[in-house]
Amino acid sequence: MRPKLTLKQIARELDVSISTVSKALKDSPEIGEDTKQKIKAFAKLYNYKPNNIALSLKNRKTKTIGIIIPEIVHYFFTTVISGVEQVANEKGYNVIVCLSNNSFDREVLNLDLLANGSTDGFILSLAKETMQKEDYHHLTEVINQGMPVVLFDRVVDEVHCDKVIIDDIIGAKKAVEHLIETGCKKIGILTTVDYVSVGKLRTRGYIEALEENDYPVDEDLILKIEDMENSEKEIGEFLKTRDVDGLFAVNEQFAVSAIGALRRQGRNVPEDVSVVGFTDGELSKNFIPSLTTVSQHGTRMGAEAAHLLIDKLERKPDEVESYKTVIVETSLVRRESTKN
Amino acid sequence: MRPKLTLKQIARELDVSISTVSKALKDSPEIGEDTKQKIKAFAKLYNYKPNNIALSLKNRKTKTIGIIIPEIVHYFFTTVISGVEQVANEKGYNVIVCLSNNSFDREVLNLDLLANGSTDGFILSLAKETMQKEDYHHLTEVINQGMPVVLFDRVVDEVHCDKVIIDDIIGAKKAVEHLIETGCKKIGILTTVDYVSVGKLRTRGYIEALEENDYPVDEDLILKIEDMENSEKEIGEFLKTRDVDGLFAVNEQFAVSAIGALRRQGRNVPEDVSVVGFTDGELSKNFIPSLTTVSQHGTRMGAEAAHLLIDKLERKPDEVESYKTVIVETSLVRRESTKN
């Protein structure tokens, strides 16, 4: 018998993309008949077994949940995993984690790997590249075959399934309103470029909060950072020429970079400038001054996602299928980087 | 047919530990004949299929590596995963991660889950509880059946396999020697209780460095912290009554807790007390003052572990089996929390 091939090997051998192989084997109308036949014949010759999820779901329960996340060296995602673990273990489920490293191909490969009889369902946050490509066939296929999927944090309307998100706009508004309430008059924002969806939403929340409180929106006080590697330098330059007394940073990293820069410029936090961050990690808790921040509650998001998934897995066959979107509320954690 | 049971369910039904079930099914001489027969009969009745690793190894290569780590919300472990991923993906392997949450039972269950045809081999760091119990039957069993295992960071002599470690003693000596070179005369250590092997080794390095430099070793300057939850309070109390001018903390968390406590007591870092940490995470880089620390190079450890494992997986059948221990060197990263 010839050796068994993987999706990736087939793609390499035939010099087509992983996505094309994946779609062809699933008989997608997007792929031409010729290509489909070639790929199918090759796969058959080399003994590639495409997933038959429906069959495997019928035959056995693995009691295992798969998580696919874009990055691992990232506090928020690790807290989500931890939340999924807690609920899953309580309910007698195992958890397996795979990383997409923000690559579309790896996301497709991981889904293929885990859907192949190792797991009963998925909890997933989309890779950056998948969102850029807007190609979700791998997910819709799995869902159509009857495998439950829960998307969290990075979600899209195109995929119909349960979702867990936080309201970034409301979170950002809480941050800016806290600055207003504690007496700040000139409030700047350190944010990301607009194609990063959470940055865009948080910027919108900042603008809404200002407008609702009759504060002027000054474009000159909005810094959109493109290059994360050089964010520290950019923030330093920006602050040198801005006479702000309040700052909202859309992540923890921007907030501590700002405090460092302000200190070097002889401005004290919070006496001269109040600073609020987003995401409540180790850095916010332990920094001096400790950071006032909008907490995303990753653990709770993971727990909600696990509950949604397990509910679907243990649903009675005659129950009507419906999808929920759970919004996990953010909360403002007040610490030393803002005034009382 | 009766429903298929898991290891965990058998243990619960028969009111014995997971470890007992696991050992009984593997015919371990540690378990009495009566118990063994009872467990085997029950497992058979309920259609439990124990792993047959040797068979699954012969029949197929999954091209998948399993990683089992004790904790996920932990910067060091996430960097190791990231290092394994890089090498594994280059070589055409997938990576699956499971967490033991420092529980022996979960480690056994995860190994059972992943060895059951999902992976070709393992990279693992031992759970705290496994080290306390000194029970490694699950690992030796997997290894004896021919599945390669690489242990990293938390390793033990009892398990014969490839290992990747850092030299904790040398790392700790580098930290303490740096304190001595920069003029500290009375150097304390914030460490963990001795059954945590890395804490024990780092404490030994601290003592060796003092002795080699003709400094007295004062038991009164050694704080062994048992309860991580209350470490901040314990460190504060300890420092109140110790007139140190140098501190070596065996992790990042202890280091920043110490700096916070010193500041509240009116002592400046590094002017009054120099502080060195261990593990180079986001906290060390961004703290003010930024932390001088011993870097563990988690990414490199992960990469080394992946190379060792893949070498074993791709070994020719006639090659002689031998085990290697790779020591990844630590390095001292000098920053603002110590004097020049």
XYZ file of C-alpha atoms in Angstrom:
680
model
C 0.000 0.000 0.000
C 1.217 3.471 -0.803
C 1.900 5.725 2.150
C -0.997 7.803 3.445
C -0.864 11.433 2.392
C -1.955 14.561 4.192
C -3.899 17.487 2.756
C -0.711 19.508 2.733
C 1.258 16.895 0.814
C -1.448 16.612 -1.821
C -1.413 20.390 -2.252
C 2.365 20.383 -2.625
C 2.434 17.466 -5.056
C -0.206 18.988 -7.338
C 1.086 22.533 -6.893
C -2.260 23.945 -5.795
C -3.247 25.652 -2.539
C -4.345 23.748 0.545
C -7.649 25.563 0.265
C -8.178 24.245 -3.291
C -7.513 20.645 -2.215
C -9.777 21.055 0.777
C -12.589 22.499 -1.354
C -12.170 19.960 -4.178
C -12.392 16.995 -1.808
C -15.569 18.525 -0.390
C -17.003 18.902 -3.893
C -17.198 22.681 -3.667
C -18.781 24.387 -6.711
C -15.981 26.977 -6.497
C -13.502 24.502 -7.985
C -13.572 23.494 -11.656
C -14.538 19.915 -12.553
C -11.143 19.123 -14.093
C -9.225 20.210 -11.029
C -11.658 18.412 -8.773
C -11.265 15.146 -10.676
C -7.506 15.398 -10.707
C -7.339 16.058 -6.969
C -9.831 13.334 -6.116
C -8.032 10.759 -8.243
C -4.712 11.655 -6.688
C -6.152 11.528 -3.179
C -7.681 8.130 -3.861
C -4.477 6.763 -5.333
C -2.564 7.805 -2.255
C -5.146 6.631 0.174
C -6.075 10.044 1.544
C -9.200 9.713 3.653
C -11.204 12.921 3.735
C -13.134 13.562 6.916
C -16.441 11.986 7.207
C -17.546 13.982 10.170
C -21.181 12.960 10.026
C -20.144 9.312 10.240
C -17.630 9.820 13.012
C -20.118 11.900 15.002
C -22.676 9.144 14.777
C -20.288 6.417 15.769
C -18.566 7.831 18.748
C -18.281 10.694 21.118
C -14.699 11.623 21.802
C -15.665 13.801 24.745
C -12.987 16.162 23.508
C -13.227 19.839 22.592
C -10.793 21.426 20.134
C -9.639 25.036 20.543
C -7.908 26.843 17.676
C -6.386 30.216 18.520
C -4.338 32.659 16.449
C -1.495 33.199 18.947
C -0.239 31.523 22.088
C 2.220 34.063 23.507
C -0.720 36.308 24.341
C -2.213 36.673 27.802
C -5.813 37.123 26.644
C -5.919 33.875 24.656
C -4.324 31.883 27.476
C -7.019 33.095 29.887
C -9.714 32.024 27.397
C -8.165 28.538 27.201
C -8.102 28.424 30.962
C -11.835 29.301 31.094
C -12.712 26.618 28.538
C -10.657 24.048 30.506
C -12.470 24.759 33.774
C -15.953 24.220 32.373
C -14.926 21.353 30.077
C -13.242 19.419 32.873
C -16.216 19.903 35.186
C -18.446 18.444 32.500
C -16.099 15.542 31.764
C -14.590 16.840 28.518
C -10.944 16.932 27.463
C -9.495 19.938 25.691
C -7.008 19.991 22.814
C -5.419 23.260 21.652
C -3.979 24.048 18.217
C -2.478 27.293 16.928
C -3.095 28.914 13.573
C -0.276 31.434 14.048
C -2.617 33.815 12.225
C -2.153 31.773 9.029
C -5.141 30.696 6.920
C -3.442 27.486 5.769
C -2.608 26.415 9.299
C -6.162 27.107 10.395
C -7.480 24.854 7.596
C -4.926 22.137 8.421
C -5.672 22.245 12.144
C -9.390 22.034 11.563
C -8.832 19.082 9.254
C -6.589 17.423 11.834
C -8.990 17.839 14.739
C -12.238 17.218 12.866
C -10.841 13.877 11.780
C -12.314 11.960 14.678
C -10.325 13.607 17.504
C -12.946 16.083 18.710
C -16.693 16.533 19.021
C -16.678 20.274 18.359
C -14.635 23.463 18.173
C -14.017 26.753 19.870
C -12.149 29.076 17.538
C -10.883 32.632 17.143
C -10.141 33.495 13.515
C -6.641 33.958 12.110
C -5.863 37.470 10.843
C -5.189 36.067 7.368
C -8.542 34.268 7.269
C -10.302 37.569 7.977
C -8.293 39.302 5.251
C -9.064 36.543 2.723
C -12.698 36.333 3.840
C -12.535 32.592 3.115
C -14.533 30.605 5.651
C -15.313 27.441 3.647
C -13.436 25.235 6.110
C -15.712 26.362 8.925
C -19.007 26.333 7.069
C -18.179 22.834 5.790
C -17.557 21.505 9.287
C -20.733 23.184 10.563
C -22.790 21.836 7.661
C -21.652 18.327 8.471
C -23.126 18.728 11.928
C -20.117 19.553 14.040
C -20.814 22.418 16.468
C -18.487 25.425 16.338
C -18.293 28.419 18.675
C -16.417 31.504 17.498
C -15.019 33.946 20.051
C -13.407 37.398 20.022
C -12.542 37.499 16.297
C -15.858 36.546 14.752
C -17.562 37.269 11.403
C -21.187 37.478 10.258
C -20.525 35.095 7.357
C -20.153 32.077 9.645
C -23.443 30.986 11.208
C -22.750 29.518 14.622
C -22.711 30.369 18.333
C -20.447 33.292 19.204
C -18.919 34.879 22.275
C -17.761 38.469 22.008
C -17.121 41.470 24.163
C -18.591 44.826 23.320
C -15.487 46.801 22.436
C -17.422 50.035 21.889
C -19.037 49.940 25.329
C -15.723 48.938 26.924
C -13.959 51.903 25.334
C -16.765 54.245 26.387
C -16.384 53.095 30.002
C -12.696 53.954 29.860
C -13.208 57.439 28.407
C -16.178 58.224 30.685
C -14.009 57.368 33.684
C -11.403 59.873 32.462
C -14.125 62.516 32.041
C -15.606 61.834 35.482
C -12.216 62.148 37.154
C -11.736 65.607 35.685
C -9.726 65.125 32.473
C -10.334 67.884 29.922
C -8.111 66.935 26.991
C -8.236 63.222 26.297
C -6.110 61.469 23.663
C -6.253 57.896 22.338
C -3.452 55.481 21.428
C -5.019 53.015 19.007
C -4.267 50.747 16.053
C -4.922 51.261 12.348
C -8.530 50.730 11.326
C -8.282 47.313 9.658
C -7.706 45.729 13.058
C -11.367 45.405 13.996
C -11.005 45.766 17.773
C -8.884 48.908 17.380
C -11.504 50.396 15.094
C -14.367 49.624 17.495
C -12.498 50.979 20.505
C -11.739 54.185 18.609
C -15.437 54.482 17.826
C -16.264 54.078 21.528
C -13.761 56.827 22.365
C -15.387 59.220 19.869
C -18.929 58.368 21.038
C -18.048 58.988 24.681
C -16.520 62.366 23.854
C -19.517 63.414 21.741
C -22.078 62.312 24.311
C -20.293 64.440 26.906
C -19.975 67.470 24.606
C -16.221 67.182 24.360
C -14.701 68.191 21.023
C -13.200 65.346 18.936
C -9.705 66.487 17.975
C -8.099 64.334 15.248
C -4.752 65.619 16.441
C -5.175 63.703 19.719
C -5.755 60.356 17.950
C -2.622 58.282 17.296
C -3.174 55.271 15.001
C -0.180 52.964 15.343
C 0.654 50.708 12.411
C 3.981 49.248 13.362
C 3.772 47.399 16.693
C 7.559 46.973 16.767
C 8.087 50.724 16.887
C 5.039 51.626 18.946
C 7.122 52.778 21.906
C 9.008 55.344 19.833
C 5.868 56.545 18.030
C 4.058 57.026 21.337
C 6.999 58.978 22.773
C 7.092 61.336 19.758
C 3.322 61.812 19.830
C 3.193 62.682 23.525
C 6.052 65.178 23.286
C 3.854 67.597 21.335
C 0.426 66.854 22.873
C -0.758 68.622 25.956
C -3.213 65.918 27.114
C -4.340 65.301 30.702
C -6.025 61.962 29.931
C -5.060 59.007 27.707
C -6.971 55.934 26.609
C -4.741 53.148 25.265
C -6.436 50.285 23.383
C -4.069 47.737 24.881
C -1.859 47.143 27.893
C 1.360 47.566 25.944
C 0.495 51.036 24.617
C -0.511 52.103 28.145
C 2.798 51.161 29.776
C 4.784 52.612 26.874
C 2.885 55.887 27.380
C 3.569 55.950 31.119
C 7.275 55.335 30.478
C 7.407 58.129 27.879
C 5.508 60.593 30.086
C 7.841 59.870 32.978
C 10.894 60.558 30.815
C 9.280 63.862 29.810
C 8.844 64.790 33.485
C 5.067 64.294 33.578
C 3.561 62.272 36.420
C 0.803 59.645 36.210
C -1.920 60.267 37.313
C -1.184 63.790 38.664
C -0.452 65.327 35.246
C -1.887 62.695 32.913
C -4.362 59.888 33.730
C -3.983 56.670 31.728
C -6.490 53.853 31.114
C -5.575 50.612 29.325
C -7.540 47.692 27.848
C -7.054 43.968 28.769
C -6.278 43.121 32.347
C -3.021 41.176 32.301
C -0.133 40.643 34.670
C 1.451 43.819 33.394
C -1.526 46.014 34.435
C -1.701 44.464 37.888
C 1.987 44.672 38.664
C 3.028 47.873 36.965
C 3.917 50.847 39.150
C 1.593 52.720 39.106
C -0.797 49.802 38.653
C -3.038 50.367 35.627
C -6.664 51.338 35.559
C -7.944 49.186 32.727
C -10.935 47.765 30.882
C -10.969 44.062 31.731
C -11.937 41.675 28.931
C -12.638 38.721 31.209
C -10.998 36.121 28.986
C -11.685 33.363 31.506
C -15.389 34.170 31.433
C -15.396 34.262 27.627
C -13.800 30.806 27.570
C -16.319 29.501 30.090
C -19.266 30.891 28.064
C -17.872 29.374 24.869
C -17.510 25.979 26.568
C -21.074 26.146 27.896
C -22.459 26.995 24.449
C -20.514 24.186 22.807
C -21.363 21.539 25.381
C -25.037 22.548 25.255
C -24.973 21.875 21.525
C -23.110 18.590 21.959
C -25.600 17.340 24.525
C -28.669 18.663 22.747
C -31.429 16.157 22.149
C -31.779 15.186 18.479
C -35.257 16.684 18.182
C -34.396 20.106 19.592
C -34.553 22.963 17.107
C -31.174 24.288 16.080
C -30.579 27.963 16.894
C -27.518 30.140 17.303
C -26.729 32.490 20.153
C -24.310 35.355 20.492
C -23.227 35.911 24.072
C -21.776 39.324 24.869
C -19.455 39.176 27.852
C -19.463 42.542 29.549
C -16.246 44.384 30.099
C -15.649 46.129 33.387
C -13.476 48.987 34.464
C -10.840 48.034 37.012
C -9.790 51.185 38.871
C -6.204 51.344 40.019
C -3.439 53.908 40.455
C -2.982 55.293 36.918
C -6.122 57.458 37.110
C -7.376 59.913 39.764
C -10.086 59.002 42.273
C -23.749 -2.428 22.583
C -23.064 -0.689 25.849
C -21.649 2.843 25.625
C -17.905 3.181 25.441
C -16.307 4.219 28.708
C -13.286 6.405 29.386
C -10.502 5.739 31.871
C -12.005 8.368 34.135
C -15.465 6.836 34.127
C -14.107 3.395 34.968
C -12.216 4.904 37.901
C -15.353 6.643 39.141
C -17.589 3.595 38.742
C -15.213 1.324 40.635
C -14.238 3.986 43.152
C -10.517 3.631 42.528
C -7.985 6.174 41.293
C -7.347 6.851 37.609
C -3.792 5.737 38.203
C -4.965 2.351 39.526
C -7.151 1.777 36.467
C -4.354 2.849 34.162
C -1.859 0.539 35.875
C -4.257 -2.407 36.090
C -5.048 -2.254 32.385
C -1.331 -2.252 31.696
C -0.852 -5.288 33.934
C 1.387 -3.460 36.387
C 2.795 -5.649 39.200
C 1.974 -2.778 41.603
C -1.717 -3.647 41.491
C -3.112 -6.733 43.243
C -4.481 -9.577 41.092
C -8.020 -9.198 42.440
C -8.211 -5.516 41.628
C -6.647 -6.090 38.240
C -9.183 -8.744 37.334
C -12.087 -6.633 38.506
C -10.926 -3.620 36.499
C -10.164 -5.640 33.388
C -13.532 -7.385 33.491
C -15.320 -4.094 33.917
C -13.373 -2.454 31.119
C -14.122 -5.340 28.821
C -17.812 -5.328 29.686
C -18.013 -1.643 28.846
C -15.958 -1.868 25.733
C -13.027 0.220 26.942
C -10.173 -0.059 24.468
C -6.795 0.474 26.063
C -4.143 2.035 23.848
C -2.243 -0.210 21.635
C 0.479 2.234 20.809
C 2.829 -0.253 19.198
C 0.097 -1.217 16.743
C -0.923 2.327 15.974
C 2.697 3.372 15.475
C 3.212 0.586 12.987
C 0.090 1.331 11.021
C 0.262 5.032 10.539
C 2.202 8.185 11.058
C 0.001 11.018 12.201
C 2.703 13.618 11.588
C 1.463 15.219 14.780
C 3.364 16.098 17.946
C 1.606 16.334 21.307
C 2.688 18.860 23.937
C 1.498 18.522 27.535
C 2.262 21.452 29.814
C 1.348 22.124 33.441
C -0.037 25.665 32.980
C -1.114 27.847 30.089
C -1.392 31.291 31.682
C 2.370 31.313 32.006
C 4.680 33.226 29.686
C 7.520 30.688 29.768
C 5.384 27.751 28.643
C 3.794 29.752 25.841
C 7.243 30.631 24.472
C 8.217 26.942 24.560
C 5.071 26.037 22.573
C 5.942 28.748 20.104
C 9.455 27.280 19.674
C 8.095 23.757 19.142
C 5.587 25.089 16.567
C 8.259 26.814 14.506
C 10.429 23.727 14.095
C 7.500 21.306 13.776
C 5.842 23.325 11.016
C 9.091 23.639 9.105
C 9.422 19.864 9.193
C 5.801 19.251 8.214
C 4.417 18.292 11.623
C 1.250 19.497 13.328
C 1.215 20.341 17.014
C -1.519 19.619 19.551
C -1.375 21.086 23.070
C -3.021 19.730 26.222
C -2.853 21.056 29.782
C -2.373 19.037 32.922
C -3.206 21.993 35.178
C -0.521 20.543 37.438
C -2.791 17.568 38.160
C -1.476 14.013 37.984
C -4.841 12.631 36.895
C -5.186 15.122 34.055
C -1.667 14.331 32.900
C -2.513 10.620 32.754
C -5.801 11.323 30.958
C -4.203 13.651 28.427
C -1.453 11.170 27.668
C -4.075 8.469 27.219
C -6.077 10.760 24.940
C -3.172 11.769 22.720
C -1.342 8.431 22.637
C -4.525 6.849 21.324
C -3.616 7.311 17.696
C -3.605 11.129 17.546
C 0.124 11.742 17.849
C 3.479 10.201 16.971
C 5.280 11.432 20.076
C 5.261 13.814 23.025
C 6.941 16.851 24.450
C 6.061 17.203 28.102
C 6.804 19.164 31.255
C 5.726 17.336 34.402
C 2.784 18.381 36.558
C 3.663 19.451 40.107
C 1.492 16.689 41.523
C 3.224 14.039 39.404
C 6.556 15.106 40.872
C 5.156 14.976 44.400
C 3.693 11.511 43.856
C 6.823 10.341 42.032
C 4.540 8.231 39.847
C 5.755 8.080 36.258
C 4.190 4.807 35.111
C 2.134 6.556 32.413
C 5.284 7.918 30.799
C 7.448 4.828 31.107
C 4.608 2.770 29.657
C 4.296 5.003 26.595
C 8.077 5.001 26.131
C 8.293 1.213 26.493
C 5.697 0.819 23.766
C 8.005 2.671 21.433
C 6.554 6.174 21.440
C 9.257 8.842 21.730
C 8.951 11.345 24.570
C 10.988 14.483 25.258
C 10.776 16.002 28.740
C 11.599 19.677 29.217
C 12.098 22.030 32.158
C 10.491 19.853 34.835
C 12.280 16.570 34.280
C 13.180 13.594 36.490
C 15.918 10.965 36.416
C 13.373 8.157 36.759
C 12.083 8.634 33.218
C 14.564 7.536 30.559
C 14.121 9.686 27.487
C 15.491 12.750 25.708
C 15.432 15.883 27.841
C 15.817 19.629 27.394
C 16.697 21.604 30.472
C 18.279 24.834 31.429
C 21.007 24.776 33.971
C 19.147 26.383 36.847
C 22.180 26.269 39.126
C 24.399 28.121 36.646
C 21.601 30.578 35.850
C 21.137 31.368 39.533
C 24.883 31.743 40.000
C 24.986 34.278 37.157
C 22.308 36.307 38.922
C 24.015 36.266 42.312
C 27.481 36.906 40.867
C 26.084 39.965 39.101
C 24.802 41.249 42.456
C 28.215 40.621 44.032
C 30.066 42.340 41.163
C 27.855 45.411 41.413
C 28.720 45.818 45.083
C 25.950 44.104 47.048
C 27.082 42.856 50.461
C 23.976 41.283 51.953
C 22.099 39.239 49.393
C 18.767 37.541 50.073
C 16.789 35.050 47.991
C 13.039 34.749 47.355
C 12.495 31.134 46.369
C 9.952 28.296 46.427
C 9.726 25.286 48.713
C 12.202 22.529 47.941
C 9.931 19.999 46.249
C 9.634 22.337 43.275
C 12.812 21.214 41.563
C 13.664 24.472 39.816
C 13.299 26.416 43.069
C 15.584 23.958 44.809
C 18.244 24.152 42.083
C 18.145 27.947 41.935
C 18.557 28.079 45.696
C 21.567 25.796 45.367
C 23.074 28.118 42.744
C 22.545 31.052 45.099
C 24.368 29.244 47.924
C 27.221 28.110 45.653
C 27.758 31.631 44.326
C 27.914 33.028 47.862
C 30.324 30.332 49.043
C 32.627 30.666 46.052
C 32.889 34.390 46.750
C 33.468 33.909 50.498
C 30.123 35.427 51.429
C 28.432 33.937 54.502
C 25.248 31.925 53.843
C 22.607 33.286 56.217
C 19.480 31.065 56.479
C 17.669 34.129 57.742
C 17.971 35.751 54.293
C 16.342 32.784 52.497
C 12.558 32.980 52.073
C 10.928 29.757 50.846
C 7.417 30.567 49.651
C 4.830 27.787 49.705
C 1.626 29.607 48.962
C 1.822 31.408 45.630
C -1.506 33.146 46.291
C -0.093 34.934 49.314
C 3.427 35.420 48.033
C 3.077 39.192 47.863
C 2.189 39.466 51.549
C 4.875 36.983 52.604
C 7.523 38.896 50.664
C 6.418 42.200 52.216
C 6.661 40.781 55.759
C 10.029 39.186 55.059
C 11.576 42.371 53.661
C 10.355 44.526 56.556
C 12.811 42.870 58.896
C 15.711 42.119 56.532
C 18.412 44.651 55.896
C 19.447 43.336 52.441
C 21.074 45.370 49.659
C 20.643 42.661 46.991
C 17.808 40.260 46.198
C 17.620 37.287 43.866
C 14.040 36.245 43.033
C 13.550 32.837 41.382
C 10.759 34.176 39.184
C 9.465 37.393 37.671
C 6.459 37.617 39.951
C 8.490 37.470 43.173
C 10.826 40.145 41.768
C 8.086 42.675 41.044
C 6.335 41.927 44.344
C 9.626 42.640 46.095
C 10.136 45.934 44.272
C 6.586 47.010 45.169
C 7.103 46.093 48.847
C 10.486 47.830 49.022
C 8.997 50.988 47.515
C 6.195 51.017 50.101
C 8.864 50.695 52.793
C 10.681 53.739 51.374
C 13.581 51.775 49.862
C 14.639 52.506 46.273
C 15.612 50.007 43.575
C 18.457 49.780 42.679
C 19.923 52.560 44.899
C 19.118 50.821 48.222
C 18.400 47.283 47.044
C 19.317 45.655 43.705
C 16.899 43.030 42.410
C 17.442 40.237 39.847
C 14.614 38.040 38.553
C 14.419 34.798 36.559
C 12.450 34.314 33.278
C 12.374 37.146 30.809
C 8.719 37.969 30.211
C 6.718 41.052 29.278
C 6.630 42.073 32.920
C 10.437 42.243 33.219
C 10.791 44.271 30.038
C 8.077 46.805 30.794
C 8.301 47.216 34.540
C 9.653 50.500 35.889
C 12.465 50.021 36.732
C 12.861 47.369 34.031
C 14.139 44.115 35.533
C 17.596 42.646 35.330
C 16.819 38.975 34.882
C 18.090 35.524 33.959
C 16.546 34.691 30.595
C 15.409 31.083 30.115
C 15.076 31.196 26.331
C 11.811 29.250 26.193
C 11.583 29.477 22.405
C 14.991 27.870 22.059
C 14.035 25.112 24.531
C 10.928 24.376 22.481
C 12.930 24.287 19.264
C 15.507 21.903 20.778
C 12.751 19.632 22.090
C 11.100 19.517 18.650
C 14.419 18.661 16.980
C 15.082 15.834 19.439
C 11.605 14.402 18.999
C 11.564 14.626 15.200
C 15.039 13.045 15.037
C 13.655 10.081 16.985
C 10.510 9.892 14.853
C 12.535 9.856 11.654
C 15.240 7.545 12.925
C 15.993 4.524 10.798
C 14.822 1.265 12.393
C 18.346 -0.109 12.722
C 19.823 2.916 14.507
C 20.850 2.300 18.114
C 18.521 3.968 20.615
C 20.214 6.501 22.851
C 18.991 9.411 24.952
C 20.340 12.921 24.985
C 19.971 15.750 27.465
C 20.323 19.161 25.862
C 21.159 22.015 28.217
C 19.989 25.375 26.911
C 22.154 28.112 28.366
C 20.611 30.940 30.317
C 21.857 34.478 29.949
C 21.777 37.517 32.192
C 19.834 40.446 30.755
C 21.025 43.628 32.495
C 18.447 46.364 32.973
C 17.544 49.047 35.508
C 16.848 47.055 38.684
C 20.535 46.489 39.420
C 23.483 48.895 39.529
C 25.998 49.197 36.674
